[in-house]
Coordinates of C-alpha atoms in Angstrom, one line a residue:
X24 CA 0.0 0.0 0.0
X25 CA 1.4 3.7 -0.5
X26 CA 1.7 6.1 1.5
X27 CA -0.7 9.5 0.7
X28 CA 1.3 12.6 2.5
X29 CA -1.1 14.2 5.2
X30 CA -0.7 17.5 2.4
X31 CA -2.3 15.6 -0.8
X32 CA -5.1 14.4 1.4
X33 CA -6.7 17.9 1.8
X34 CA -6.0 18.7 -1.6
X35 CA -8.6 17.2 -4.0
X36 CA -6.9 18.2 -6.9
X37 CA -4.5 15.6 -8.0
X38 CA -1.2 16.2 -10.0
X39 CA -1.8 14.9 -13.8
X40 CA 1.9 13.6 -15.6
X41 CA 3.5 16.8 -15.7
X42 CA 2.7 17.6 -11.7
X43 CA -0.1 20.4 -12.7
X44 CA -3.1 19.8 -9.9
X45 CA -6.3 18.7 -11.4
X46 CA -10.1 18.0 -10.3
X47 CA -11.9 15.6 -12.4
X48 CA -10.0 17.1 -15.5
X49 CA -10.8 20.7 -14.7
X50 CA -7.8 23.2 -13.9
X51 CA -7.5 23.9 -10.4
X52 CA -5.8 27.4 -8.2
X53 CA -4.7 27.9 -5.0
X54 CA -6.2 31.0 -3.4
X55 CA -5.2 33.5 -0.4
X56 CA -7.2 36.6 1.3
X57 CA -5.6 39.6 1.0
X58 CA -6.3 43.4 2.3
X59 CA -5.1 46.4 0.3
X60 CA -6.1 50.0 0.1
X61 CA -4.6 50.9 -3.1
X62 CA -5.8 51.1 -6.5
X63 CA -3.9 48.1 -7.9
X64 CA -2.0 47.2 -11.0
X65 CA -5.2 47.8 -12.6
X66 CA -5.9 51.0 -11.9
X67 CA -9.2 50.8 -10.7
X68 CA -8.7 54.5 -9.0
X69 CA -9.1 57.9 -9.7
X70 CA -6.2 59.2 -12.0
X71 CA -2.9 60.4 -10.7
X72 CA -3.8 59.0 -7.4
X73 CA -3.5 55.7 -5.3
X74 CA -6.9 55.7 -4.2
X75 CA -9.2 52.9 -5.6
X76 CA -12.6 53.0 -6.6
X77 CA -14.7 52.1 -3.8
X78 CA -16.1 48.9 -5.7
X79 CA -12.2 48.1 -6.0
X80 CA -12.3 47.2 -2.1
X81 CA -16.3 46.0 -1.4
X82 CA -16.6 43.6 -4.5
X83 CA -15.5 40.4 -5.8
X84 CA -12.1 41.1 -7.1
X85 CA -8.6 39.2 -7.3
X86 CA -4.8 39.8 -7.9
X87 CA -4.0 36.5 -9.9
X88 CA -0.1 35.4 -10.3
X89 CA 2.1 37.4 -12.1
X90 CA 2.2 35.5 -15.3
X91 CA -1.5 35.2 -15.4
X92 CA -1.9 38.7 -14.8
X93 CA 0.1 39.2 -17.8
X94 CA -0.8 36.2 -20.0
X95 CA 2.7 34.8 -19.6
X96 CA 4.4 38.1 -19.4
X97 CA 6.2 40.4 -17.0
X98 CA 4.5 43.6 -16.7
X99 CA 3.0 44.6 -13.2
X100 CA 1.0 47.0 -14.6
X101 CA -2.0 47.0 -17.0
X102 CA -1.5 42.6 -17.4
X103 CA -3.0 41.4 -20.5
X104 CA -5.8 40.0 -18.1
X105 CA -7.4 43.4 -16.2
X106 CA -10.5 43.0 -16.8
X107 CA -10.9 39.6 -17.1
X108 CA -13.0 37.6 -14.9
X109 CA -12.5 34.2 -13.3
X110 CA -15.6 32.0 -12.2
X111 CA -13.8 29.9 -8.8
X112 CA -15.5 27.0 -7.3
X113 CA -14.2 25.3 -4.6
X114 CA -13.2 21.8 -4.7
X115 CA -13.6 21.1 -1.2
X116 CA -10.2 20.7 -0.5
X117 CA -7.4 23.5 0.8
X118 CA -3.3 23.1 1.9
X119 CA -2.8 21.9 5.3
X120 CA -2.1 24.7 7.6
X121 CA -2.6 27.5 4.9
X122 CA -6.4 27.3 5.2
X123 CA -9.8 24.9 5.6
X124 CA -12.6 23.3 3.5
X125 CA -15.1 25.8 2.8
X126 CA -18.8 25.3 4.0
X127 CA -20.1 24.6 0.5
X128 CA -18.8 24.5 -3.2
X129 CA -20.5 27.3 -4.8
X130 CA -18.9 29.5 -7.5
X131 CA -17.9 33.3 -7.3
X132 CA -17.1 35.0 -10.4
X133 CA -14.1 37.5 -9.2
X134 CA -12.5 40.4 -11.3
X135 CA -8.6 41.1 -12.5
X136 CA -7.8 44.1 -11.0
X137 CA -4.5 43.9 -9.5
X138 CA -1.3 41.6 -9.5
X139 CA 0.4 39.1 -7.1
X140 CA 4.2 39.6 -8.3
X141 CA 6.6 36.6 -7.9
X142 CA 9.1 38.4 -6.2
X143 CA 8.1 38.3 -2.2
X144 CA 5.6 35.9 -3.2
X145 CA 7.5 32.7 -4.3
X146 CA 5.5 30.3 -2.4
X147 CA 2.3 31.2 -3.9
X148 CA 2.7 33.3 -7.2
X149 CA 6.1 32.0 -8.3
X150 CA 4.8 30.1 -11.4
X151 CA 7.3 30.9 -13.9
X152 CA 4.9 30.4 -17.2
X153 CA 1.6 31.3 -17.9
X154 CA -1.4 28.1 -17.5
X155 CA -0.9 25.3 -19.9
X156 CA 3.2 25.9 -19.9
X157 CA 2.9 23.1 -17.3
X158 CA 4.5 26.1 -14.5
X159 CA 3.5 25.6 -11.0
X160 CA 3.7 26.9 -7.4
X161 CA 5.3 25.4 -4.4
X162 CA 2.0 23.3 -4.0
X163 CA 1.7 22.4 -8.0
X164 CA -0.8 24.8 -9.2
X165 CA -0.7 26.4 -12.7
X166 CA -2.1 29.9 -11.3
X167 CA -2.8 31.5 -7.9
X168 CA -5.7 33.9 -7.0
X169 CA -5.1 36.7 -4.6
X170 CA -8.3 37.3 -3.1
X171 CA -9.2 41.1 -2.4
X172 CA -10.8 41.6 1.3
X173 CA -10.8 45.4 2.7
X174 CA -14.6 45.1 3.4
X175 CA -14.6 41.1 4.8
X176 CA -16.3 39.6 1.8
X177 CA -14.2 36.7 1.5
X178 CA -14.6 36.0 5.2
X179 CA -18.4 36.6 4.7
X180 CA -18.9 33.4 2.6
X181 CA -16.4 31.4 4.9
X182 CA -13.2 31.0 2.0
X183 CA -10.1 30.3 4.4
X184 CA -7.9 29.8 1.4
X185 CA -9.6 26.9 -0.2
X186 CA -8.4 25.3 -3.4
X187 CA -10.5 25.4 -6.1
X188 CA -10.9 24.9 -10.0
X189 CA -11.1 28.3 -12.1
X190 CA -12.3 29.3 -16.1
X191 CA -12.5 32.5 -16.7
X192 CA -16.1 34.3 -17.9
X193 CA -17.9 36.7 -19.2
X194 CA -19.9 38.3 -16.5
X195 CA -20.9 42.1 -16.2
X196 CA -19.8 43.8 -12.7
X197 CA -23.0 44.2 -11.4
X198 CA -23.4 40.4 -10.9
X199 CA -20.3 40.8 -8.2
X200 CA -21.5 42.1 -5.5
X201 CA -24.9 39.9 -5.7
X202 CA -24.0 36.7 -3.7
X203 CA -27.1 34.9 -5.1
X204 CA -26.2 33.1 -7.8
X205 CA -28.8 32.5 -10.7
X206 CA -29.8 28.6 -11.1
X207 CA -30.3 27.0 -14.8
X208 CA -33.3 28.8 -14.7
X209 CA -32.3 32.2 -14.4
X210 CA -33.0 33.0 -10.4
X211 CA -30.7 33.8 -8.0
X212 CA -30.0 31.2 -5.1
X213 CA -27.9 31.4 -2.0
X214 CA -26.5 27.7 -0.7
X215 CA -29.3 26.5 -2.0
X216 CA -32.1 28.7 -0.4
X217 CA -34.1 31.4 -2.4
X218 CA -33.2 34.8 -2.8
X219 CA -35.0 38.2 -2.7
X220 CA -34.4 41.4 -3.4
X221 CA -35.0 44.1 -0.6
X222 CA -35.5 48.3 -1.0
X223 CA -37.0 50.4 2.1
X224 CA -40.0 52.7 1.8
X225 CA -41.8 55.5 4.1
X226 CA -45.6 55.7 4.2
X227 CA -47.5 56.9 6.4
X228 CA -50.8 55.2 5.1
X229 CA -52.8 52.0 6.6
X230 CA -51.5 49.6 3.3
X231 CA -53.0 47.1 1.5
X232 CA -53.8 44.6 4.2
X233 CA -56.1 47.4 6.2
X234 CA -53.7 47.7 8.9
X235 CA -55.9 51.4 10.2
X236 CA -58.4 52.9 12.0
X237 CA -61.7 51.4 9.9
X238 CA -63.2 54.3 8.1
X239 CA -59.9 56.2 7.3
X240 CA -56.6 55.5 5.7
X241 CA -55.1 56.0 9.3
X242 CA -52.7 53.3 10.2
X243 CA -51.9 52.1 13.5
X244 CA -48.8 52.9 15.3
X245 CA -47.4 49.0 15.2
X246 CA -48.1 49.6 11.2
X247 CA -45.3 51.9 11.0
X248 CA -42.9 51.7 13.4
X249 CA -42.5 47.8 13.8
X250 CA -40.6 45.1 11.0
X251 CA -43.7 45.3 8.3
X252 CA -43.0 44.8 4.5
X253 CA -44.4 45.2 0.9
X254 CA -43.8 42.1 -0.9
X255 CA -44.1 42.2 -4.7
X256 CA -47.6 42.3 -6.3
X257 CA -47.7 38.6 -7.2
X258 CA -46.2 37.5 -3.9
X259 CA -48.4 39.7 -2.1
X260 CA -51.5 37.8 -3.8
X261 CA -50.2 34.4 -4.2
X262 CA -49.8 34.1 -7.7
X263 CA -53.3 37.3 -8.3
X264 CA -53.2 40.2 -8.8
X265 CA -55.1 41.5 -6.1
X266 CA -54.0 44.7 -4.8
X267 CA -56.2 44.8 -1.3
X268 CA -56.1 42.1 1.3
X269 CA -53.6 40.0 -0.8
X270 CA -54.0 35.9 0.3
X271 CA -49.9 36.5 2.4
X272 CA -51.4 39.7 4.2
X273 CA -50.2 38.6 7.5
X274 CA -47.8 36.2 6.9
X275 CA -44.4 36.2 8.5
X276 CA -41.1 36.0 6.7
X277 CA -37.7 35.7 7.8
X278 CA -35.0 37.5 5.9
X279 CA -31.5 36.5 6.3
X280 CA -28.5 38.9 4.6
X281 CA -26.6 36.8 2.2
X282 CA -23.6 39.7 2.5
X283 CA -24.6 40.9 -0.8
X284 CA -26.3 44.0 -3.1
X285 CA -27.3 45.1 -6.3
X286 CA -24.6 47.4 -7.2
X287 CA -25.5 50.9 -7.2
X288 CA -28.6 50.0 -5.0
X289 CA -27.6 49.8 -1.8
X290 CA -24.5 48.5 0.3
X291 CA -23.3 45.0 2.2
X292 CA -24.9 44.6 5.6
X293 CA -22.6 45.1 9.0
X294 CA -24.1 41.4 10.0
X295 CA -26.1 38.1 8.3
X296 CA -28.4 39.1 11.6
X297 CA -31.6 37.6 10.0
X298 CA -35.0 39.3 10.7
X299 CA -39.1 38.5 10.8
X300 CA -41.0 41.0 8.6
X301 CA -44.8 41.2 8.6
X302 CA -46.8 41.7 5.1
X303 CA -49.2 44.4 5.7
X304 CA -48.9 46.4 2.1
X305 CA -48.2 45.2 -1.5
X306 CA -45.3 47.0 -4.4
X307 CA -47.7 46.9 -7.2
X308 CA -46.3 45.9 -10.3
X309 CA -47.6 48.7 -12.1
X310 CA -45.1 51.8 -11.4
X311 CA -42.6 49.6 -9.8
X312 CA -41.3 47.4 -12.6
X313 CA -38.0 47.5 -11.9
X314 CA -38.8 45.4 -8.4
X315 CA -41.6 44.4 -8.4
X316 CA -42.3 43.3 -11.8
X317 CA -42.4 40.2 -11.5
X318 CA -44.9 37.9 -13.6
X319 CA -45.5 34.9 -10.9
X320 CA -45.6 34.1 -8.0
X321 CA -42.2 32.3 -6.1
X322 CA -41.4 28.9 -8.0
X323 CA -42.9 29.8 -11.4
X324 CA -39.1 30.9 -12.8
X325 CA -40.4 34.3 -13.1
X326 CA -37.9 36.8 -11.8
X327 CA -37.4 40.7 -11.7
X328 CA -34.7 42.8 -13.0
X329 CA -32.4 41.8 -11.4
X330 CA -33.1 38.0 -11.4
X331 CA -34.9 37.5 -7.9
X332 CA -38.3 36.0 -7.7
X333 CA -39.7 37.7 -5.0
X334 CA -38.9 41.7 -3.8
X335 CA -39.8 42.9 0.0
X336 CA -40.2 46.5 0.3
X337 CA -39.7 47.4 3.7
X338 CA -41.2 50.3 6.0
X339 CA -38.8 52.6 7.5
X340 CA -41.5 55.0 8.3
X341 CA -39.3 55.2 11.8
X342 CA -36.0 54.3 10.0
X343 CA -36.4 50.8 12.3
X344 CA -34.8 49.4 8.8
X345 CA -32.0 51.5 8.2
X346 CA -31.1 51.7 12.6
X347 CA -30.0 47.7 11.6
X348 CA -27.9 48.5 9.5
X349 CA -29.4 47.7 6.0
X350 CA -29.0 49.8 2.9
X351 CA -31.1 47.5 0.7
X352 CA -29.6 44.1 1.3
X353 CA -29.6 41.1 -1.0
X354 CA -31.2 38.1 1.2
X355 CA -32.6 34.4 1.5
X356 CA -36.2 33.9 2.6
X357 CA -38.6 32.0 4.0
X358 CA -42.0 32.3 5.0
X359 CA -42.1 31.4 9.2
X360 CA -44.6 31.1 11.5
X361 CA -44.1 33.6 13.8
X362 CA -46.3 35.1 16.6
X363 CA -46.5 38.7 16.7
X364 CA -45.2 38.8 19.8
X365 CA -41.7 38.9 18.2
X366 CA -43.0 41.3 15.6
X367 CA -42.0 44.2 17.7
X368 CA -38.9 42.8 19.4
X369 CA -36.1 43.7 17.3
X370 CA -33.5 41.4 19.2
X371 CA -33.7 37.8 17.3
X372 CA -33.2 34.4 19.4
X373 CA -29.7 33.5 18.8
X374 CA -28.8 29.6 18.3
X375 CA -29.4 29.0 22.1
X376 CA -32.7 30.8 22.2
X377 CA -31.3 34.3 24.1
X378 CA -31.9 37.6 22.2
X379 CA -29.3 39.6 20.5
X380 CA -28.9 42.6 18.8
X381 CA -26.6 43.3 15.8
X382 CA -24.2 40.4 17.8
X383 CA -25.0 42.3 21.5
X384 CA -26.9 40.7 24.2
X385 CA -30.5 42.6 25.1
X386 CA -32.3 42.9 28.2
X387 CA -35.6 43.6 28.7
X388 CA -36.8 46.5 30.8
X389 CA -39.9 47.8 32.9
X390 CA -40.2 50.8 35.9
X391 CA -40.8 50.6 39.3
X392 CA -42.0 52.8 42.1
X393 CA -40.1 51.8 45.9
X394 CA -39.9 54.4 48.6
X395 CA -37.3 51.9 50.3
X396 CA -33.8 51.8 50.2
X397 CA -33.4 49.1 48.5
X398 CA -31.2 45.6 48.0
X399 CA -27.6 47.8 48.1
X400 CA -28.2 49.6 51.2
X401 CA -28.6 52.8 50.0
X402 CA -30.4 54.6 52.6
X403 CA -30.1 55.3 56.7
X404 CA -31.4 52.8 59.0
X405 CA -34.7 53.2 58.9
X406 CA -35.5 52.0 55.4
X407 CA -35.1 55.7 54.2
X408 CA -33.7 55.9 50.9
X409 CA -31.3 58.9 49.6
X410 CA -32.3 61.3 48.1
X411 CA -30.7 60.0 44.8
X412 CA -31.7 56.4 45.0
X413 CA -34.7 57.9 44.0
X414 CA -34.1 60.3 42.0
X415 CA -31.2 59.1 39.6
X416 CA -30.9 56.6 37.1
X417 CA -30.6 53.2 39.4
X418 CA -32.1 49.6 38.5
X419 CA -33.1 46.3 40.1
X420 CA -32.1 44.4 37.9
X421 CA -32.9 40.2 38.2
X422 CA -31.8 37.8 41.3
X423 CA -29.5 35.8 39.3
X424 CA -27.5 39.0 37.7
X425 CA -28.1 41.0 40.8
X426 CA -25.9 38.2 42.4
X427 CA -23.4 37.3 39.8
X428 CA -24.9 33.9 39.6
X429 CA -26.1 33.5 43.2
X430 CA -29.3 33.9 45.2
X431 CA -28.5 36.9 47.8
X432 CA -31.2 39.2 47.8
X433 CA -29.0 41.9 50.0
X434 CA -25.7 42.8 49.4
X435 CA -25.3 41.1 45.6
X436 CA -22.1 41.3 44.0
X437 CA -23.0 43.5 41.1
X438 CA -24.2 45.9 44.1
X439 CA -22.7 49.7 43.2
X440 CA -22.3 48.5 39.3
X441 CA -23.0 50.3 36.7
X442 CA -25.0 49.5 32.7
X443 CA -25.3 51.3 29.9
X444 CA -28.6 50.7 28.5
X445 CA -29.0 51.4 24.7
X446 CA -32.7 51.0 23.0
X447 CA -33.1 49.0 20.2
X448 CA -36.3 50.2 19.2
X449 CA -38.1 47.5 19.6
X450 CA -40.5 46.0 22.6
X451 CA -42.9 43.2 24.1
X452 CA -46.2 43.6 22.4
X453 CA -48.8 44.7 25.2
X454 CA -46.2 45.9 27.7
X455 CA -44.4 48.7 26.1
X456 CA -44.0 51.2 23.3
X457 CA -41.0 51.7 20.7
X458 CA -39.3 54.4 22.3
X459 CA -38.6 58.3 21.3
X460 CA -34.8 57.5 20.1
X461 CA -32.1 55.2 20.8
X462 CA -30.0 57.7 23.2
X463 CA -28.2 55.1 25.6
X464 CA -28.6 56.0 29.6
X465 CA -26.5 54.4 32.3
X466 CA -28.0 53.3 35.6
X467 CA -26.4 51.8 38.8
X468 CA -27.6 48.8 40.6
X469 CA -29.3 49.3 43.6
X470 CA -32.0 47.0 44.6
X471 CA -32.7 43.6 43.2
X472 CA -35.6 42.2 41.3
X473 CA -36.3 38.6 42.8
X474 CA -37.7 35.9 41.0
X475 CA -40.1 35.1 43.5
X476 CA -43.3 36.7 42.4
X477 CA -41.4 38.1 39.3
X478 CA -41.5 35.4 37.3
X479 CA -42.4 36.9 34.3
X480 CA -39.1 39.3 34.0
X481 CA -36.6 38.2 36.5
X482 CA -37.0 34.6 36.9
X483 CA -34.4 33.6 35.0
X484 CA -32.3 30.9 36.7
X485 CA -28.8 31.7 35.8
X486 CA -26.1 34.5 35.3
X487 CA -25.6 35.9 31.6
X488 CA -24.2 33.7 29.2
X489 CA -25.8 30.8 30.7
X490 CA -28.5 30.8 28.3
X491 CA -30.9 31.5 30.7
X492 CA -33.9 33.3 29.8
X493 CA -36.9 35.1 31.1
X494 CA -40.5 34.8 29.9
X495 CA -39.4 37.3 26.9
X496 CA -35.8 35.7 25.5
X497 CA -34.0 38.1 27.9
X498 CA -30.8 36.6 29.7
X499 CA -31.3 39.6 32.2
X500 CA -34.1 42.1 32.9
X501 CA -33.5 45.6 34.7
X502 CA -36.6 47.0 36.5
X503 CA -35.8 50.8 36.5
X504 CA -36.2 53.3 39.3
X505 CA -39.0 55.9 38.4
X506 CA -40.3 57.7 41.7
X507 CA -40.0 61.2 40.3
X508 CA -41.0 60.2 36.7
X509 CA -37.5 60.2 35.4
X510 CA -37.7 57.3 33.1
X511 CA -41.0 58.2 31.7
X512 CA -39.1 61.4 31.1
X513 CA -37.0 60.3 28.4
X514 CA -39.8 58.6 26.7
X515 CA -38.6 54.9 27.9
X516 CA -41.8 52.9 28.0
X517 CA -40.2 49.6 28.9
X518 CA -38.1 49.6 25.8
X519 CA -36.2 46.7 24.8
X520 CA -32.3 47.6 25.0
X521 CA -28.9 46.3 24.4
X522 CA -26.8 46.5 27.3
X523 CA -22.9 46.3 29.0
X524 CA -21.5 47.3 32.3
X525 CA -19.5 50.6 32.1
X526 CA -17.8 52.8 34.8
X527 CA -20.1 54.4 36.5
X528 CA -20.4 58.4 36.2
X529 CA -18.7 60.1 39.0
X530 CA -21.8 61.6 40.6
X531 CA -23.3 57.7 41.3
X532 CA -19.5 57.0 42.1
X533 CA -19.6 59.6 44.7
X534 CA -23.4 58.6 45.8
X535 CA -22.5 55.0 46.2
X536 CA -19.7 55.4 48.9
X537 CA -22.6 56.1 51.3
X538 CA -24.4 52.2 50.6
X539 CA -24.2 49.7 53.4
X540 CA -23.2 47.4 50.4
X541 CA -20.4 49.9 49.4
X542 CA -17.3 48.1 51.6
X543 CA -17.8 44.7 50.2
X544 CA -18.6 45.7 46.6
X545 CA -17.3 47.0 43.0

């Protein structure tokens, strides 16, 4: 039996008789990342500068080997092959310690726009000959691709350096930066799941679905400042062409960021957060073609413009689109059932069923009146609170937080701590309101919100990052001090909020030194 080196056995492509690296008879490449702010050996930049275009950094672009760049020859400016674009699909396989199998093997067409010279670059770009002169790197590959990523979209669709086979194409720019890839059939799919197209709209009317005040085109306040959309006319109707009380008025969808956009259109995503929308309007096809023109409904190979079967126009009447972060975003979808409970809560259940927010843990909040001093000791004797601890920005927040894991209800070890609380926007359905901006506010711990005969918010049976949870999702809940009205004040009606422990501002420094609490806590 031979022996297979540990290297071959991640690398799929096998060497043909003259050592160049196959995959079932197609031509494979080794790939890297890389991360540069000039214009390249393209010149993909404003003249007389070094500053590139700002597709040059965000797209799908590559700095191929030297004698690729140049079809066979020297130049490190202007190759032969700017311009040219190379369609990469992964073979599964990578070099040991220089990367790892990708998650799937779907193509990316990428564009010549720079160079990867030989010289510093031996191991990877020192082919001497251009492909099919039978040249090869250190790791037997005719040609090496460079892989441009300023704006982390390589890392967004998971490449670690994978090997892969290449050909080059003819494909327009503005199919780079759109991650959904069209199927034989001409619409675009993402891993497998469908794609949509997204745009964001402001209207201040009661939509197609009737969500208003009977009588008037009124709409109610959920209607316009919670994750509602527009779906394309034939969508909207399933398959009519109804434009009033559509048969998916009401339904829920879940739209995921693939990373990509319609160039010219709108912008990559900060996250692949994914989010529930509600269908409470229609985009009629009729003054929208561009869109929503599109002739079936989802599954009849019917597509729009720019090859997506289905287009959600979302309300950002509040800009509760465009506070996430989107700018138009390419996505997958998929119809969910989804109670509107979560239609107003803006933090999504992560893997382990705890809300977050753009990647940051949320609480939930509500206010409380207490004429005592509280859990921390922050008053004489007598039960008498200071001044302050009724007057500032202080929380009880739940047992298990309160105690840092433990069950004291006096004295807890977060005691004399301090959280910035940041709205997201969002809410529980039936207990609060979206709030009057997203100003963040930092309040100190004080008092404690048991769980017994709190169940609802604070009984939540271990610390954060636990994945504990509350009645809500919420891995913590803070129950905020409002004696003199100064939560209501700022227009917090038990808002849903991010939240982190900060130093606390000097004033509650200052205040806290007179807590019973205060010599055996932060």
């Amino acid at each position: 039996m031979s022996t297979v080196p540990l290297l071959e056995a991640a690398q799929l492509c096998q060497k043909d008789v003259y050592g160049v690296r196959r995959y079932n008879g197609k031509v494979c490449a080794s790939t890297t990342r890389y991360v540069d702010g000039h214009r390249g050996a393209c010149g993909c930049g404003p003249r007389n500068t070094d500053t590139p275009f700002t597709w040059n950094m965000q797209q799908f672009l590559t700095a191929p080997s030297e004698r690729y760049f140049d079809n066979g020859g020297s130049s490190l400016w202007c190759g032969r092959n700017c311009g040219k674009c190379v369609k990469l699909t992964p073979t599964g396989g990578f070099v040991p310690g220089e990367g790892d199998a990708p998650p799937n093997n779907n193509s990316i067409v990428f564009m010549v726009t720079n160079a990867c010279p030989i010289i510093g670059n031996e191991k990877w770009c020192g082919i001497q000959g251009k492909p099919g002169t039978k040249s090869v790197n250190t790791y037997g590959y005719e040609v090496h691709f460079d892989l441009q990523n300023q704006a982390g979209q390589i890392d967004r669709i998971y490449w670690n350096n994978p090997e892969v086979t290449w050909e080059e194409v003819t494909f327009p720019l503005l199919e780079a930066a759109q991650l959904c890839q069209k199927d034989a059939h001409g619409v675009r799919r993402f891993n497998g799941k469908p794609c949509a197209s997204t745009t964001r709209y402001v209207d201040g009317h009661k939509g197609a679905c009737g969500c208003g005040q009977t009588g008037s085109d009124t709409p109610f306040p959920w209607n316009v400042q919670q994750h509602v959309t527009a779906p394309s006319e034939r969508y909207f109707d399933n398959g009519g062409s109804s434009l009033w009380c559509g048969n998916k008025c009401g339904h829920c969808v879940r739209l995921t960021p693939t990373g990509g956009f319609v160039p010219g259109k709108g912008r990559a995503p900060p996250n692949h957060n994914p989010v529930v929308f509600m269908v409470t309007n229609v985009c009629p096809i009729n003054g929208n073609q561009e869109w929503c023109g599109i002739n079936g409904k989802p599954g009849t190979n019917n597509v729009n413009t720019y090859g997506y079967e289905v287009h959600f126009d979302l309300q950002d009447q509040v800009h509760q689109v465009e506070s996430i972060g989107w700018d138009n975003p390419e996505v997958t979808w998929e119809e969910v059932a989804f109670p509107f409970l979560e239609a107003a809560q803006l933090c999504q259940p992560d893997g382990s069923g705890v809300r977050r927010f753009n990647g940051r843990p949320c609480a939930s909040t509500t206010r409380y009146v207490d004429g005592h001093k509280g859990a921390c000791g922050c008053g004489t004797g007598s039960d008498t609170p200071f001044d302050w601890n009724l007057r500032s920005y202080v929380t009880a927040p739940s047992e298990r937080y309160f105690d840092d894991g433990g069950s004291s209800l006096w004295c807890g070890r977060k005691c004399g701590r301090c959280v910035r609380l940041t709205p997201t926007g969002g809410f529980v359905p039936g207990e609060g309101n979206a709030p009057s901006n997203h100003n963040p506010v930092t309040f100190m711990v004080t008092n404690v919100c048991p769980i017994n005969g709190n169940q609802e918010w604070c009984g939540i049976n271990g610390k954060p990052g636990t994945n504990q949870v509350n009645s809500h999702g919420y891995e913590v809940h803070f129950d905020l001090q409002n004696q003199y009205g100064q939560v209501a004040a700022i227009g917090w009606d038990n808002p849903e909020v991010t939240w982190e422990e900060v130093s606390c501002p000097g004033d509650l420094q200052s205040n806290w030194q007179q807590c019973e609490c205060s010599h055996g806590s932060g």
